[in-house]
């Protein structure tokens, strides 16, 4: 069982709390693990804002028992985070709990020292403030989410869903993430490096779509897919495509393409008995060494190790 804690306190965003509860809802009837979700707070009842209040299920004494601690954003990120909440986040991290912040919850992680020397993101409106107050943090103002190991941060609003689905994918597998995304009617996969917003607006009649491009590429991942071919699929010149893609997605086309290939490799490793070399071929990597390189850099585990864990979980 996965023990998920959600940090609750005055001015914590009700939306972020709801997102965490929804992602980790009980879907054991659909074959998913059944998580135990704890609402951790100092007080029995916490007033979040003039509209929302919430009753805790656990006090802070149980924080070391968690597998994941979700830190929601604050409606007032310019104020200093509660010293008690900062101490709890630091305690959780010291105990080996994975800590994930949503939106401006990154300020609490930074105050606890968890982001020193790390890449982190937050809502784009507050990225400059995070950099100013915590100069040792490498703030990635455009990323949807980023992190490594047991410290993760996400941008605002729906980016928190993207991060939590990414963590589900790491813990429970791609199929579980897809089941949850389908239940929530949300995209199952947006890479963390995708931009929080687009810098440019193209005419509606001819505006290309990352989602349409992703669908077309995913249908034929074995294809080489040069940047020129990706641009042609969007009816653009290579130069225009590079500029549009950078503004819209916030990364390079090749990095994005390799993200798609790793995601499909992850699914095949979990749901088929194909050897790693065959999986690499199926998803368009020229060798199993290339698959291993990109898979390990993104997921922190080798393809063989991933298959050993998740194939054992299949009925």
PDB file of C-alpha atoms in Angstrom:
ATOM      1  CA  UNK A   1       0.000   0.000   0.000  1.00  0.00           C
ATOM      2  CA  UNK A   2       1.219   3.500  -0.862  1.00  0.00           C
ATOM      3  CA  UNK A   3       0.854   5.988   1.993  1.00  0.00           C
ATOM      4  CA  UNK A   4       0.211   9.436   0.542  1.00  0.00           C
ATOM      5  CA  UNK A   5       0.224  12.490   2.765  1.00  0.00           C
ATOM      6  CA  UNK A   6      -1.174  15.889   1.745  1.00  0.00           C
ATOM      7  CA  UNK A   7       0.054  18.854   3.750  1.00  0.00           C
ATOM      8  CA  UNK A   8      -2.887  20.992   4.839  1.00  0.00           C
ATOM      9  CA  UNK A   9      -2.579  24.464   6.325  1.00  0.00           C
ATOM     10  CA  UNK A  10      -4.095  27.960   6.191  1.00  0.00           C
ATOM     11  CA  UNK A  11      -4.035  29.420   2.658  1.00  0.00           C
ATOM     12  CA  UNK A  12      -3.054  26.096   1.066  1.00  0.00           C
ATOM     13  CA  UNK A  13      -4.811  25.888  -2.304  1.00  0.00           C
ATOM     14  CA  UNK A  14      -8.002  23.839  -2.207  1.00  0.00           C
ATOM     15  CA  UNK A  15      -7.554  22.975  -5.892  1.00  0.00           C
ATOM     16  CA  UNK A  16      -4.128  21.421  -5.299  1.00  0.00           C
ATOM     17  CA  UNK A  17      -5.451  19.395  -2.383  1.00  0.00           C
ATOM     18  CA  UNK A  18      -8.325  18.155  -4.551  1.00  0.00           C
ATOM     19  CA  UNK A  19      -5.946  17.227  -7.387  1.00  0.00           C
ATOM     20  CA  UNK A  20      -3.818  15.068  -5.102  1.00  0.00           C
ATOM     21  CA  UNK A  21      -6.878  13.368  -3.627  1.00  0.00           C
ATOM     22  CA  UNK A  22      -8.289  12.688  -7.100  1.00  0.00           C
ATOM     23  CA  UNK A  23      -5.084  11.217  -8.546  1.00  0.00           C
ATOM     24  CA  UNK A  24      -4.684   8.954  -5.509  1.00  0.00           C
ATOM     25  CA  UNK A  25      -8.362   8.034  -5.266  1.00  0.00           C
ATOM     26  CA  UNK A  26      -9.259   4.386  -4.618  1.00  0.00           C
ATOM     27  CA  UNK A  27      -9.421   2.629  -7.995  1.00  0.00           C
ATOM     28  CA  UNK A  28      -8.694  -0.862  -6.734  1.00  0.00           C
ATOM     29  CA  UNK A  29     -11.835  -2.037  -8.556  1.00  0.00           C
ATOM     30  CA  UNK A  30      -9.902  -1.314 -11.775  1.00  0.00           C
ATOM     31  CA  UNK A  31      -6.845  -3.274 -10.708  1.00  0.00           C
ATOM     32  CA  UNK A  32      -4.822  -0.381  -9.291  1.00  0.00           C
ATOM     33  CA  UNK A  33      -3.080  -0.407  -5.911  1.00  0.00           C
ATOM     34  CA  UNK A  34      -5.198   1.070  -3.144  1.00  0.00           C
ATOM     35  CA  UNK A  35      -3.393   4.083  -1.645  1.00  0.00           C
ATOM     36  CA  UNK A  36      -3.974   5.360   1.873  1.00  0.00           C
ATOM     37  CA  UNK A  37      -4.396   9.140   1.688  1.00  0.00           C
ATOM     38  CA  UNK A  38      -3.736  11.192   4.814  1.00  0.00           C
ATOM     39  CA  UNK A  39      -4.586  14.849   5.284  1.00  0.00           C
ATOM     40  CA  UNK A  40      -1.849  16.126   7.607  1.00  0.00           C
ATOM     41  CA  UNK A  41      -2.452  19.323   9.551  1.00  0.00           C
ATOM     42  CA  UNK A  42      -1.568  21.001  12.827  1.00  0.00           C
ATOM     43  CA  UNK A  43      -5.205  21.700  13.654  1.00  0.00           C
ATOM     44  CA  UNK A  44      -8.232  19.384  13.659  1.00  0.00           C
ATOM     45  CA  UNK A  45     -10.013  21.749  11.255  1.00  0.00           C
ATOM     46  CA  UNK A  46      -8.129  24.113   8.962  1.00  0.00           C
ATOM     47  CA  UNK A  47      -9.667  27.124   7.243  1.00  0.00           C
ATOM     48  CA  UNK A  48      -8.032  27.284   3.818  1.00  0.00           C
ATOM     49  CA  UNK A  49      -9.809  30.392   2.531  1.00  0.00           C
ATOM     50  CA  UNK A  50     -13.182  32.138   2.950  1.00  0.00           C
ATOM     51  CA  UNK A  51     -14.898  29.333   1.022  1.00  0.00           C
ATOM     52  CA  UNK A  52     -13.074  26.125   2.000  1.00  0.00           C
ATOM     53  CA  UNK A  53     -12.214  24.412   5.255  1.00  0.00           C
ATOM     54  CA  UNK A  54     -10.932  20.874   5.722  1.00  0.00           C
ATOM     55  CA  UNK A  55     -10.793  18.332   8.530  1.00  0.00           C
ATOM     56  CA  UNK A  56      -7.505  16.532   9.022  1.00  0.00           C
ATOM     57  CA  UNK A  57      -7.183  12.773   9.223  1.00  0.00           C
ATOM     58  CA  UNK A  58      -3.687  12.728  10.787  1.00  0.00           C
ATOM     59  CA  UNK A  59      -1.463  15.065  12.722  1.00  0.00           C
ATOM     60  CA  UNK A  60       2.187  15.663  11.888  1.00  0.00           C
ATOM     61  CA  UNK A  61       3.450  12.813  14.072  1.00  0.00           C
ATOM     62  CA  UNK A  62       2.849  10.288  11.270  1.00  0.00           C
ATOM     63  CA  UNK A  63       4.883  12.045   8.577  1.00  0.00           C
ATOM     64  CA  UNK A  64       7.757   9.534   8.710  1.00  0.00           C
ATOM     65  CA  UNK A  65       5.324   6.720   7.821  1.00  0.00           C
ATOM     66  CA  UNK A  66       4.549   8.212   4.410  1.00  0.00           C
ATOM     67  CA  UNK A  67       5.803   7.138   1.010  1.00  0.00           C
ATOM     68  CA  UNK A  68       4.872  10.455  -0.625  1.00  0.00           C
ATOM     69  CA  UNK A  69       4.220  13.896   0.847  1.00  0.00           C
ATOM     70  CA  UNK A  70       2.374  16.299  -1.453  1.00  0.00           C
ATOM     71  CA  UNK A  71       2.841  19.981  -0.639  1.00  0.00           C
ATOM     72  CA  UNK A  72       0.048  22.091  -2.176  1.00  0.00           C
ATOM     73  CA  UNK A  73       0.588  25.657  -3.258  1.00  0.00           C
ATOM     74  CA  UNK A  74      -0.292  28.702  -1.230  1.00  0.00           C
ATOM     75  CA  UNK A  75      -2.794  31.405  -2.141  1.00  0.00           C
ATOM     76  CA  UNK A  76      -0.276  33.904  -0.759  1.00  0.00           C
ATOM     77  CA  UNK A  77       3.176  32.809  -1.961  1.00  0.00           C
ATOM     78  CA  UNK A  78       4.699  36.185  -1.101  1.00  0.00           C
ATOM     79  CA  UNK A  79       4.351  35.441   2.618  1.00  0.00           C
ATOM     80  CA  UNK A  80       6.889  33.280   4.434  1.00  0.00           C
ATOM     81  CA  UNK A  81       5.855  29.609   4.702  1.00  0.00           C
ATOM     82  CA  UNK A  82       4.787  28.429   8.144  1.00  0.00           C
ATOM     83  CA  UNK A  83       7.888  27.439  10.122  1.00  0.00           C
ATOM     84  CA  UNK A  84       6.017  24.405  11.452  1.00  0.00           C
ATOM     85  CA  UNK A  85       5.121  23.233   7.956  1.00  0.00           C
ATOM     86  CA  UNK A  86       8.678  23.853   6.732  1.00  0.00           C
ATOM     87  CA  UNK A  87       9.976  21.701   9.592  1.00  0.00           C
ATOM     88  CA  UNK A  88       7.534  18.906   8.701  1.00  0.00           C
ATOM     89  CA  UNK A  89       8.659  18.918   5.072  1.00  0.00           C
ATOM     90  CA  UNK A  90      12.292  18.742   6.179  1.00  0.00           C
ATOM     91  CA  UNK A  91      11.448  15.879   8.566  1.00  0.00           C
ATOM     92  CA  UNK A  92       9.721  13.949   5.797  1.00  0.00           C
ATOM     93  CA  UNK A  93      12.670  14.351   3.439  1.00  0.00           C
ATOM     94  CA  UNK A  94      15.135  13.310   6.141  1.00  0.00           C
ATOM     95  CA  UNK A  95      13.067  10.149   6.685  1.00  0.00           C
ATOM     96  CA  UNK A  96      13.328   9.229   3.000  1.00  0.00           C
ATOM     97  CA  UNK A  97       9.798  10.287   2.053  1.00  0.00           C
ATOM     98  CA  UNK A  98       9.364  11.471  -1.548  1.00  0.00           C
ATOM     99  CA  UNK A  99       8.315  15.136  -1.389  1.00  0.00           C
ATOM    100  CA  UNK A 100       6.410  16.711  -4.291  1.00  0.00           C
ATOM    101  CA  UNK A 101       5.239  20.314  -4.414  1.00  0.00           C
ATOM    102  CA  UNK A 102       2.390  21.621  -6.525  1.00  0.00           C
ATOM    103  CA  UNK A 103       2.440  25.180  -7.845  1.00  0.00           C
ATOM    104  CA  UNK A 104       3.790  27.598  -5.214  1.00  0.00           C
ATOM    105  CA  UNK A 105       4.361  24.764  -2.759  1.00  0.00           C
ATOM    106  CA  UNK A 106       7.920  24.981  -4.121  1.00  0.00           C
ATOM    107  CA  UNK A 107       8.490  27.919  -1.743  1.00  0.00           C
ATOM    108  CA  UNK A 108       7.968  25.587   1.211  1.00  0.00           C
ATOM    109  CA  UNK A 109      10.418  23.039  -0.204  1.00  0.00           C
ATOM    110  CA  UNK A 110      12.946  25.807  -0.811  1.00  0.00           C
ATOM    111  CA  UNK A 111      12.531  27.123   2.730  1.00  0.00           C
ATOM    112  CA  UNK A 112      13.197  23.594   4.003  1.00  0.00           C
ATOM    113  CA  UNK A 113      16.451  23.501   2.033  1.00  0.00           C
ATOM    114  CA  UNK A 114      15.306  20.697  -0.252  1.00  0.00           C
ATOM    115  CA  UNK A 115      15.892  22.662  -3.466  1.00  0.00           C
ATOM    116  CA  UNK A 116      19.415  23.924  -2.819  1.00  0.00           C
ATOM    117  CA  UNK A 117      21.475  23.214  -5.926  1.00  0.00           C
ATOM    118  CA  UNK A 118      18.520  21.546  -7.638  1.00  0.00           C
ATOM    119  CA  UNK A 119      16.356  22.358 -10.615  1.00  0.00           C
ATOM    120  CA  UNK A 120      12.837  23.376  -9.611  1.00  0.00           C
ATOM    121  CA  UNK A 121       9.771  25.007 -11.075  1.00  0.00           C
ATOM    122  CA  UNK A 122       6.652  26.803  -9.880  1.00  0.00           C
ATOM    123  CA  UNK A 123       3.842  28.819 -11.439  1.00  0.00           C
ATOM    124  CA  UNK A 124       5.456  31.080 -14.052  1.00  0.00           C
ATOM    125  CA  UNK A 125       4.066  34.189 -12.322  1.00  0.00           C
ATOM    126  CA  UNK A 126       6.164  33.470  -9.223  1.00  0.00           C
ATOM    127  CA  UNK A 127       9.314  32.009 -10.788  1.00  0.00           C
ATOM    128  CA  UNK A 128      11.245  35.288 -10.479  1.00  0.00           C
ATOM    129  CA  UNK A 129      10.229  35.588  -6.824  1.00  0.00           C
ATOM    130  CA  UNK A 130      11.436  32.039  -6.141  1.00  0.00           C
ATOM    131  CA  UNK A 131      14.791  32.872  -7.762  1.00  0.00           C
ATOM    132  CA  UNK A 132      15.116  36.104  -5.812  1.00  0.00           C
ATOM    133  CA  UNK A 133      14.368  34.574  -2.422  1.00  0.00           C
ATOM    134  CA  UNK A 134      16.292  31.360  -2.957  1.00  0.00           C
ATOM    135  CA  UNK A 135      19.226  32.088  -5.307  1.00  0.00           C
ATOM    136  CA  UNK A 136      20.746  28.619  -4.805  1.00  0.00           C
ATOM    137  CA  UNK A 137      17.755  27.083  -6.616  1.00  0.00           C
ATOM    138  CA  UNK A 138      18.021  26.544 -10.374  1.00  0.00           C
ATOM    139  CA  UNK A 139      14.524  27.768 -11.277  1.00  0.00           C
ATOM    140  CA  UNK A 140      13.172  26.358 -14.541  1.00  0.00           C
ATOM    141  CA  UNK A 141      10.482  28.951 -15.142  1.00  0.00           C
ATOM    142  CA  UNK A 142       8.956  27.305 -18.224  1.00  0.00           C
ATOM    143  CA  UNK A 143       8.881  23.637 -17.171  1.00  0.00           C
ATOM    144  CA  UNK A 144       5.651  21.879 -16.253  1.00  0.00           C
ATOM    145  CA  UNK A 145       7.463  19.801 -13.633  1.00  0.00           C
ATOM    146  CA  UNK A 146      10.976  18.742 -12.796  1.00  0.00           C
ATOM    147  CA  UNK A 147      12.993  16.923 -10.175  1.00  0.00           C
ATOM    148  CA  UNK A 148      14.907  13.756  -9.496  1.00  0.00           C
ATOM    149  CA  UNK A 149      15.084  11.110  -6.836  1.00  0.00           C
ATOM    150  CA  UNK A 150      12.757  12.056  -4.008  1.00  0.00           C
ATOM    151  CA  UNK A 151      12.301  15.790  -4.594  1.00  0.00           C
ATOM    152  CA  UNK A 152       9.905  17.056  -7.271  1.00  0.00           C
ATOM    153  CA  UNK A 153       8.203  20.352  -8.107  1.00  0.00           C
ATOM    154  CA  UNK A 154       5.487  21.342 -10.556  1.00  0.00           C
ATOM    155  CA  UNK A 155       4.099  24.481 -12.128  1.00  0.00           C
ATOM    156  CA  UNK A 156       0.647  25.882 -11.518  1.00  0.00           C
ATOM    157  CA  UNK A 157      -2.875  24.502 -11.746  1.00  0.00           C
ATOM    158  CA  UNK A 158      -3.100  21.407 -14.015  1.00  0.00           C
ATOM    159  CA  UNK A 159       0.696  20.912 -14.100  1.00  0.00           C
ATOM    160  CA  UNK A 160       0.292  19.318 -10.677  1.00  0.00           C
ATOM    161  CA  UNK A 161      -1.734  16.569 -12.336  1.00  0.00           C
ATOM    162  CA  UNK A 162       1.083  16.008 -14.828  1.00  0.00           C
ATOM    163  CA  UNK A 163       3.625  15.629 -12.040  1.00  0.00           C
ATOM    164  CA  UNK A 164       1.504  13.259  -9.970  1.00  0.00           C
ATOM    165  CA  UNK A 165       0.749  11.108 -13.027  1.00  0.00           C
ATOM    166  CA  UNK A 166       4.490  11.007 -13.695  1.00  0.00           C
ATOM    167  CA  UNK A 167       5.076   9.760 -10.142  1.00  0.00           C
ATOM    168  CA  UNK A 168       2.299   7.182 -10.528  1.00  0.00           C
ATOM    169  CA  UNK A 169       3.936   6.032 -13.748  1.00  0.00           C
ATOM    170  CA  UNK A 170       7.226   5.590 -11.932  1.00  0.00           C
ATOM    171  CA  UNK A 171       5.698   3.746  -8.961  1.00  0.00           C
ATOM    172  CA  UNK A 172       2.833   1.741 -10.446  1.00  0.00           C
ATOM    173  CA  UNK A 173       3.573   1.664 -14.172  1.00  0.00           C
ATOM    174  CA  UNK A 174       2.345   3.288 -17.370  1.00  0.00           C
ATOM    175  CA  UNK A 175      -0.915   1.362 -17.464  1.00  0.00           C
ATOM    176  CA  UNK A 176      -1.900   2.645 -14.010  1.00  0.00           C
ATOM    177  CA  UNK A 177      -1.149   6.230 -15.037  1.00  0.00           C
ATOM    178  CA  UNK A 178      -3.258   5.778 -18.142  1.00  0.00           C
ATOM    179  CA  UNK A 179      -6.170   4.377 -16.123  1.00  0.00           C
ATOM    180  CA  UNK A 180      -6.087   7.377 -13.776  1.00  0.00           C
ATOM    181  CA  UNK A 181      -5.740   9.883 -16.620  1.00  0.00           C
ATOM    182  CA  UNK A 182      -8.710   8.326 -18.401  1.00  0.00           C
ATOM    183  CA  UNK A 183     -10.807   8.536 -15.237  1.00  0.00           C
ATOM    184  CA  UNK A 184      -9.837  12.199 -14.823  1.00  0.00           C
ATOM    185  CA  UNK A 185     -10.312  12.947 -18.550  1.00  0.00           C
ATOM    186  CA  UNK A 186      -6.843  14.463 -18.750  1.00  0.00           C
ATOM    187  CA  UNK A 187      -3.830  13.841 -21.018  1.00  0.00           C
ATOM    188  CA  UNK A 188      -1.851  10.852 -19.780  1.00  0.00           C
ATOM    189  CA  UNK A 189       1.497  12.265 -20.797  1.00  0.00           C
ATOM    190  CA  UNK A 190       2.970  15.727 -21.066  1.00  0.00           C
ATOM    191  CA  UNK A 191       6.752  15.800 -20.625  1.00  0.00           C
ATOM    192  CA  UNK A 192       8.027  17.906 -17.764  1.00  0.00           C
ATOM    193  CA  UNK A 193       9.986  20.101 -20.150  1.00  0.00           C
ATOM    194  CA  UNK A 194       6.845  21.147 -22.026  1.00  0.00           C
ATOM    195  CA  UNK A 195       6.313  24.882 -21.664  1.00  0.00           C
ATOM    196  CA  UNK A 196       3.733  26.181 -19.196  1.00  0.00           C
ATOM    197  CA  UNK A 197       2.350  28.451 -21.901  1.00  0.00           C
ATOM    198  CA  UNK A 198       2.981  29.419 -25.521  1.00  0.00           C
ATOM    199  CA  UNK A 199       4.787  32.660 -26.254  1.00  0.00           C
ATOM    200  CA  UNK A 200       3.233  33.089 -29.661  1.00  0.00           C
ATOM    201  CA  UNK A 201      -0.236  32.761 -31.136  1.00  0.00           C
ATOM    202  CA  UNK A 202      -0.695  31.442 -34.674  1.00  0.00           C
ATOM    203  CA  UNK A 203      -3.858  31.955 -36.736  1.00  0.00           C
ATOM    204  CA  UNK A 204      -6.591  29.584 -35.598  1.00  0.00           C
ATOM    205  CA  UNK A 205      -7.255  28.131 -39.053  1.00  0.00           C
ATOM    206  CA  UNK A 206      -3.685  26.974 -39.588  1.00  0.00           C
ATOM    207  CA  UNK A 207      -2.516  26.531 -36.011  1.00  0.00           C
ATOM    208  CA  UNK A 208      -0.736  23.181 -35.585  1.00  0.00           C
ATOM    209  CA  UNK A 209      -1.266  21.051 -32.516  1.00  0.00           C
ATOM    210  CA  UNK A 210       1.318  19.265 -30.397  1.00  0.00           C
ATOM    211  CA  UNK A 211      -1.353  16.686 -29.559  1.00  0.00           C
ATOM    212  CA  UNK A 212      -2.042  15.957 -33.251  1.00  0.00           C
ATOM    213  CA  UNK A 213       1.672  15.688 -33.972  1.00  0.00           C
ATOM    214  CA  UNK A 214       2.094  13.367 -30.989  1.00  0.00           C
ATOM    215  CA  UNK A 215      -0.716  11.145 -32.258  1.00  0.00           C
ATOM    216  CA  UNK A 216       0.804  10.932 -35.740  1.00  0.00           C
ATOM    217  CA  UNK A 217       4.306  10.202 -34.466  1.00  0.00           C
ATOM    218  CA  UNK A 218       3.075   7.649 -31.913  1.00  0.00           C
ATOM    219  CA  UNK A 219       1.416   5.650 -34.688  1.00  0.00           C
ATOM    220  CA  UNK A 220       4.804   5.091 -36.344  1.00  0.00           C
ATOM    221  CA  UNK A 221       7.552   5.357 -33.727  1.00  0.00           C
ATOM    222  CA  UNK A 222       9.812   2.968 -35.653  1.00  0.00           C
ATOM    223  CA  UNK A 223      10.218   5.636 -38.327  1.00  0.00           C
ATOM    224  CA  UNK A 224      13.393   7.728 -38.197  1.00  0.00           C
ATOM    225  CA  UNK A 225      11.420  11.015 -37.909  1.00  0.00           C
ATOM    226  CA  UNK A 226      13.913  13.691 -38.812  1.00  0.00           C
ATOM    227  CA  UNK A 227      13.160  17.261 -37.755  1.00  0.00           C
ATOM    228  CA  UNK A 228      12.385  18.014 -41.399  1.00  0.00           C
ATOM    229  CA  UNK A 229       9.722  15.282 -41.412  1.00  0.00           C
ATOM    230  CA  UNK A 230       8.241  16.526 -38.130  1.00  0.00           C
ATOM    231  CA  UNK A 231       8.067  20.021 -39.601  1.00  0.00           C
ATOM    232  CA  UNK A 232       6.381  18.698 -42.748  1.00  0.00           C
ATOM    233  CA  UNK A 233       3.769  16.934 -40.603  1.00  0.00           C
ATOM    234  CA  UNK A 234       2.891  20.390 -39.248  1.00  0.00           C
ATOM    235  CA  UNK A 235       3.011  21.995 -42.702  1.00  0.00           C
ATOM    236  CA  UNK A 236       5.906  24.255 -41.658  1.00  0.00           C
ATOM    237  CA  UNK A 237       9.378  25.023 -42.810  1.00  0.00           C
ATOM    238  CA  UNK A 238      12.097  23.559 -40.607  1.00  0.00           C
ATOM    239  CA  UNK A 239      13.057  26.998 -39.326  1.00  0.00           C
ATOM    240  CA  UNK A 240       9.477  27.986 -38.463  1.00  0.00           C
ATOM    241  CA  UNK A 241       8.878  24.595 -36.865  1.00  0.00           C
ATOM    242  CA  UNK A 242      11.920  24.931 -34.595  1.00  0.00           C
ATOM    243  CA  UNK A 243      10.745  28.327 -33.391  1.00  0.00           C
ATOM    244  CA  UNK A 244       7.134  27.227 -32.901  1.00  0.00           C
ATOM    245  CA  UNK A 245       8.135  24.011 -31.144  1.00  0.00           C
ATOM    246  CA  UNK A 246      10.487  25.787 -28.747  1.00  0.00           C
ATOM    247  CA  UNK A 247       7.854  28.405 -27.897  1.00  0.00           C
ATOM    248  CA  UNK A 248       5.062  25.851 -27.465  1.00  0.00           C
ATOM    249  CA  UNK A 249       6.749  22.841 -25.910  1.00  0.00           C
ATOM    250  CA  UNK A 250       9.825  24.413 -24.350  1.00  0.00           C
ATOM    251  CA  UNK A 251      12.265  21.744 -25.491  1.00  0.00           C
ATOM    252  CA  UNK A 252      13.789  20.414 -28.706  1.00  0.00           C
ATOM    253  CA  UNK A 253      11.862  18.160 -31.092  1.00  0.00           C
ATOM    254  CA  UNK A 254      14.414  15.366 -30.634  1.00  0.00           C
ATOM    255  CA  UNK A 255      14.152  15.460 -26.817  1.00  0.00           C
ATOM    256  CA  UNK A 256      10.349  15.380 -27.119  1.00  0.00           C
ATOM    257  CA  UNK A 257      10.547  12.481 -29.598  1.00  0.00           C
ATOM    258  CA  UNK A 258      12.788  10.495 -27.272  1.00  0.00           C
ATOM    259  CA  UNK A 259      10.332  11.164 -24.423  1.00  0.00           C
ATOM    260  CA  UNK A 260       7.585   9.550 -26.517  1.00  0.00           C
ATOM    261  CA  UNK A 261       9.807   6.582 -27.314  1.00  0.00           C
ATOM    262  CA  UNK A 262      10.705   6.035 -23.670  1.00  0.00           C
ATOM    263  CA  UNK A 263       7.043   6.200 -22.663  1.00  0.00           C
ATOM    264  CA  UNK A 264       6.087   3.551 -25.232  1.00  0.00           C
ATOM    265  CA  UNK A 265       9.077   1.414 -24.217  1.00  0.00           C
ATOM    266  CA  UNK A 266       7.887   1.622 -20.637  1.00  0.00           C
ATOM    267  CA  UNK A 267       4.455   0.341 -21.674  1.00  0.00           C
ATOM    268  CA  UNK A 268       5.905  -2.530 -23.707  1.00  0.00           C
ATOM    269  CA  UNK A 269       8.258  -3.570 -20.919  1.00  0.00           C
ATOM    270  CA  UNK A 270       5.296  -3.775 -18.556  1.00  0.00           C
ATOM    271  CA  UNK A 271       2.682  -5.344 -20.826  1.00  0.00           C
ATOM    272  CA  UNK A 272       4.635  -7.662 -23.119  1.00  0.00           C
ATOM    273  CA  UNK A 273       7.364 -10.276 -22.842  1.00  0.00           C
ATOM    274  CA  UNK A 274       9.540  -8.682 -25.512  1.00  0.00           C
ATOM    275  CA  UNK A 275      13.281  -8.567 -24.755  1.00  0.00           C
ATOM    276  CA  UNK A 276      14.905  -5.151 -24.389  1.00  0.00           C
ATOM    277  CA  UNK A 277      16.428  -5.273 -27.877  1.00  0.00           C
ATOM    278  CA  UNK A 278      13.042  -5.921 -29.479  1.00  0.00           C
ATOM    279  CA  UNK A 279      11.462  -3.125 -27.447  1.00  0.00           C
ATOM    280  CA  UNK A 280      14.172  -0.729 -28.613  1.00  0.00           C
ATOM    281  CA  UNK A 281      13.422  -1.644 -32.220  1.00  0.00           C
ATOM    282  CA  UNK A 282       9.650  -1.295 -31.719  1.00  0.00           C
ATOM    283  CA  UNK A 283       9.936   2.257 -30.393  1.00  0.00           C
ATOM    284  CA  UNK A 284      12.515   3.512 -32.882  1.00  0.00           C
ATOM    285  CA  UNK A 285      15.815   3.414 -31.002  1.00  0.00           C
ATOM    286  CA  UNK A 286      18.684   2.186 -33.149  1.00  0.00           C
ATOM    287  CA  UNK A 287      20.026  -0.070 -30.384  1.00  0.00           C
ATOM    288  CA  UNK A 288      19.233  -1.335 -26.917  1.00  0.00           C
ATOM    289  CA  UNK A 289      22.135   0.797 -25.673  1.00  0.00           C
ATOM    290  CA  UNK A 290      20.342   3.943 -26.840  1.00  0.00           C
ATOM    291  CA  UNK A 291      17.131   2.786 -25.195  1.00  0.00           C
ATOM    292  CA  UNK A 292      19.016   2.098 -21.972  1.00  0.00           C
ATOM    293  CA  UNK A 293      20.634   5.551 -22.058  1.00  0.00           C
ATOM    294  CA  UNK A 294      17.410   7.507 -22.556  1.00  0.00           C
ATOM    295  CA  UNK A 295      15.283   5.253 -20.349  1.00  0.00           C
ATOM    296  CA  UNK A 296      17.669   5.438 -17.404  1.00  0.00           C
ATOM    297  CA  UNK A 297      18.183   9.201 -17.668  1.00  0.00           C
ATOM    298  CA  UNK A 298      14.432   9.819 -17.549  1.00  0.00           C
ATOM    299  CA  UNK A 299      13.219   7.174 -15.115  1.00  0.00           C
ATOM    300  CA  UNK A 300      16.264   6.438 -12.994  1.00  0.00           C
ATOM    301  CA  UNK A 301      16.112   2.703 -13.683  1.00  0.00           C
ATOM    302  CA  UNK A 302      17.317   0.469 -16.519  1.00  0.00           C
ATOM    303  CA  UNK A 303      14.796  -1.096 -18.929  1.00  0.00           C
ATOM    304  CA  UNK A 304      15.721  -4.540 -17.590  1.00  0.00           C
ATOM    305  CA  UNK A 305      15.210  -3.405 -14.011  1.00  0.00           C
ATOM    306  CA  UNK A 306      11.882  -1.796 -14.875  1.00  0.00           C
ATOM    307  CA  UNK A 307      10.640  -4.959 -16.566  1.00  0.00           C
ATOM    308  CA  UNK A 308      11.696  -7.071 -13.600  1.00  0.00           C
ATOM    309  CA  UNK A 309       9.614  -4.934 -11.245  1.00  0.00           C
ATOM    310  CA  UNK A 310       6.466  -4.311 -13.280  1.00  0.00           C
ATOM    311  CA  UNK A 311       6.126  -7.562 -15.218  1.00  0.00           C
ATOM    312  CA  UNK A 312       5.927  -9.333 -11.850  1.00  0.00           C
ATOM    313  CA  UNK A 313       2.922  -7.181 -11.003  1.00  0.00           C
ATOM    314  CA  UNK A 314       0.899  -8.320 -14.000  1.00  0.00           C
ATOM    315  CA  UNK A 315      -1.810 -10.880 -13.222  1.00  0.00           C
TER     316      UNK A 315
END
